Amino acid sequence: QVQLKESGPGLVQPSETLSLTCTVSGFSLTSYGVNWVRQPPGKGLEWMGTIWNDGSTDYNSALKSRLSISRDTSKSQVFLKMNSLQTEDTAIYLCARDGGSSWGFDYWGQGVMVTVSS
Amino acid sequence: DIQMTQSPASLSASLEEIVTITCQASQDIGNWLSWYQQKPGKSPQLLIYGATSLADGVPSRFSGSRSGTQYSLKISRLQVEDIGIYYCLQAYSAPFTFGSGTKLEIK
């Protein structure tokens, strides 16, 4: 069955770089795109970016200068790197499969809470 | 960037009542609109894709519709398990944008 699981550090120092991994199973990264979405505590969902099945990427314009999404298809892993973290980057970070066409984000990981604090 | 204006921000309704949530897109997005339900402490779950298609396993009391650039999610007979926060998402063009969410409670 389709599964996605996020992993990474729970605590990051201000101005440091966040590195997260989304490990997928049940589908191939060369067939489906994967999105990163974040949710600050008590707030709404924010799309961060997508890595498409062909390896191309799209980013939220507000985060583009700090954000990088990449993948290792052999390991079924998608990576998020975001630099210059601030306290407002404290959030739950989620990865979600793009169902393709207009199919929406059809499968989601459980999310990982990242706190930016010294 | 395409803006998605979602309303209402919160909604309290009685069991078995009909509930409607709307999202207004700032420009044409075709049918590239999906709806999600998020229960407390859980990840969002896809309810509707392609503006009107029901996702697998979603009860038939949920439905989606479109009129121009206005999109609606309807719950035909509200159940206790429907409480949560609902979001729309446009994936017509990047940057993709979520609506601000609608918190649904039982009256």
PDB file of C-alpha atoms in Angstrom, chain A residues 6 35 37 39 43-47 50 52 58-61 94 98 100-111, chain B residues 1 31-34 36 38 41-46 48-51 56 85 87 89 91 94-100:
ATOM      1  CA  GLU A   6       8.756  12.083   7.195  1.00  0.00           C
ATOM      2  CA  ASN A  35       4.760  17.766  -2.301  1.00  0.00           C
ATOM      3  CA  VAL A  37       3.363  21.149   3.016  1.00  0.00           C
ATOM      4  CA  GLN A  39       1.421  23.820   9.180  1.00  0.00           C
ATOM      5  CA  LYS A  43      -2.664  27.627  11.770  1.00  0.00           C
ATOM      6  CA  GLY A  44      -3.538  26.557   8.239  1.00  0.00           C
ATOM      7  CA  LEU A  45      -1.741  24.586   5.552  1.00  0.00           C
ATOM      8  CA  GLU A  46       1.008  26.118   3.418  1.00  0.00           C
ATOM      9  CA  TRP A  47       2.265  24.481   0.223  1.00  0.00           C
ATOM     10  CA  THR A  50       6.791  19.904  -5.391  1.00  0.00           C
ATOM     11  CA  TRP A  52       7.626  16.088 -10.075  1.00  0.00           C
ATOM     12  CA  ASP A  58       8.254  24.084  -8.246  1.00  0.00           C
ATOM     13  CA  TYR A  59       8.535  26.227  -5.147  1.00  0.00           C
ATOM     14  CA  ASN A  60       6.440  28.602  -3.089  1.00  0.00           C
ATOM     15  CA  SER A  61       7.666  32.024  -4.173  1.00  0.00           C
ATOM     16  CA  LEU A  94       4.274  16.959   5.848  1.00  0.00           C
ATOM     17  CA  ASP A  98       0.538  14.263  -5.988  1.00  0.00           C
ATOM     18  CA  GLY A 100      -1.412  13.493 -10.998  1.00  0.00           C
ATOM     19  CA  SER A 101      -3.609  15.575 -13.307  1.00  0.00           C
ATOM     20  CA  SER A 102      -6.313  17.110 -11.132  1.00  0.00           C
ATOM     21  CA  TRP A 103      -6.293  14.238  -8.641  1.00  0.00           C
ATOM     22  CA  GLY A 104      -5.085  16.299  -5.695  1.00  0.00           C
ATOM     23  CA  PHE A 105      -2.772  15.204  -2.897  1.00  0.00           C
ATOM     24  CA  ASP A 106      -4.055  11.683  -2.426  1.00  0.00           C
ATOM     25  CA  TYR A 107      -1.753  10.254   0.245  1.00  0.00           C
ATOM     26  CA  TRP A 108      -0.102  12.068   3.149  1.00  0.00           C
ATOM     27  CA  GLY A 109       2.585  11.277   5.663  1.00  0.00           C
ATOM     28  CA  GLN A 110       1.980  11.643   9.389  1.00  0.00           C
ATOM     29  CA  GLY A 111       4.138  14.769   9.559  1.00  0.00           C
TER      30      GLY A 111
ATOM     31  CA  ASP B   1      -0.226  33.961  -7.523  1.00  0.00           C
ATOM     32  CA  ASN B  31     -11.347  21.687 -12.242  1.00  0.00           C
ATOM     33  CA  TRP B  32      -7.953  21.729 -10.491  1.00  0.00           C
ATOM     34  CA  LEU B  33      -9.540  22.042  -7.083  1.00  0.00           C
ATOM     35  CA  SER B  34      -9.488  19.525  -4.264  1.00  0.00           C
ATOM     36  CA  TYR B  36      -9.378  18.034   2.407  1.00  0.00           C
ATOM     37  CA  GLN B  38      -8.210  17.485   8.811  1.00  0.00           C
ATOM     38  CA  GLY B  41      -3.790  15.817  15.521  1.00  0.00           C
ATOM     39  CA  LYS B  42      -4.075  14.109  12.136  1.00  0.00           C
ATOM     40  CA  SER B  43      -2.849  14.707   8.613  1.00  0.00           C
ATOM     41  CA  PRO B  44      -5.267  16.074   6.018  1.00  0.00           C
ATOM     42  CA  GLN B  45      -7.335  13.546   4.073  1.00  0.00           C
ATOM     43  CA  LEU B  46      -8.420  13.962   0.470  1.00  0.00           C
ATOM     44  CA  ILE B  48     -12.840  15.581  -3.368  1.00  0.00           C
ATOM     45  CA  TYR B  49     -10.573  15.945  -6.408  1.00  0.00           C
ATOM     46  CA  GLY B  50     -11.139  17.438  -9.827  1.00  0.00           C
ATOM     47  CA  ALA B  51     -13.689  19.745  -8.157  1.00  0.00           C
ATOM     48  CA  ASP B  56     -11.884   6.481  -2.576  1.00  0.00           C
ATOM     49  CA  ILE B  85     -11.113  21.654   9.616  1.00  0.00           C
ATOM     50  CA  TYR B  87      -9.388  23.124   3.279  1.00  0.00           C
ATOM     51  CA  LEU B  89      -6.461  23.541  -2.650  1.00  0.00           C
ATOM     52  CA  ALA B  91      -3.236  22.881  -8.060  1.00  0.00           C
ATOM     53  CA  ALA B  94       2.348  26.798  -9.063  1.00  0.00           C
ATOM     54  CA  PRO B  95       2.560  28.208  -6.517  1.00  0.00           C
ATOM     55  CA  PHE B  96      -0.280  26.003  -5.331  1.00  0.00           C
ATOM     56  CA  THR B  97      -2.494  27.615  -2.702  1.00  0.00           C
ATOM     57  CA  PHE B  98      -4.720  26.361   0.077  1.00  0.00           C
ATOM     58  CA  GLY B  99      -7.787  28.130   1.341  1.00  0.00           C
ATOM     59  CA  SER B 100      -7.585  29.460   4.879  1.00  0.00           C
TER      60      SER B 100
END
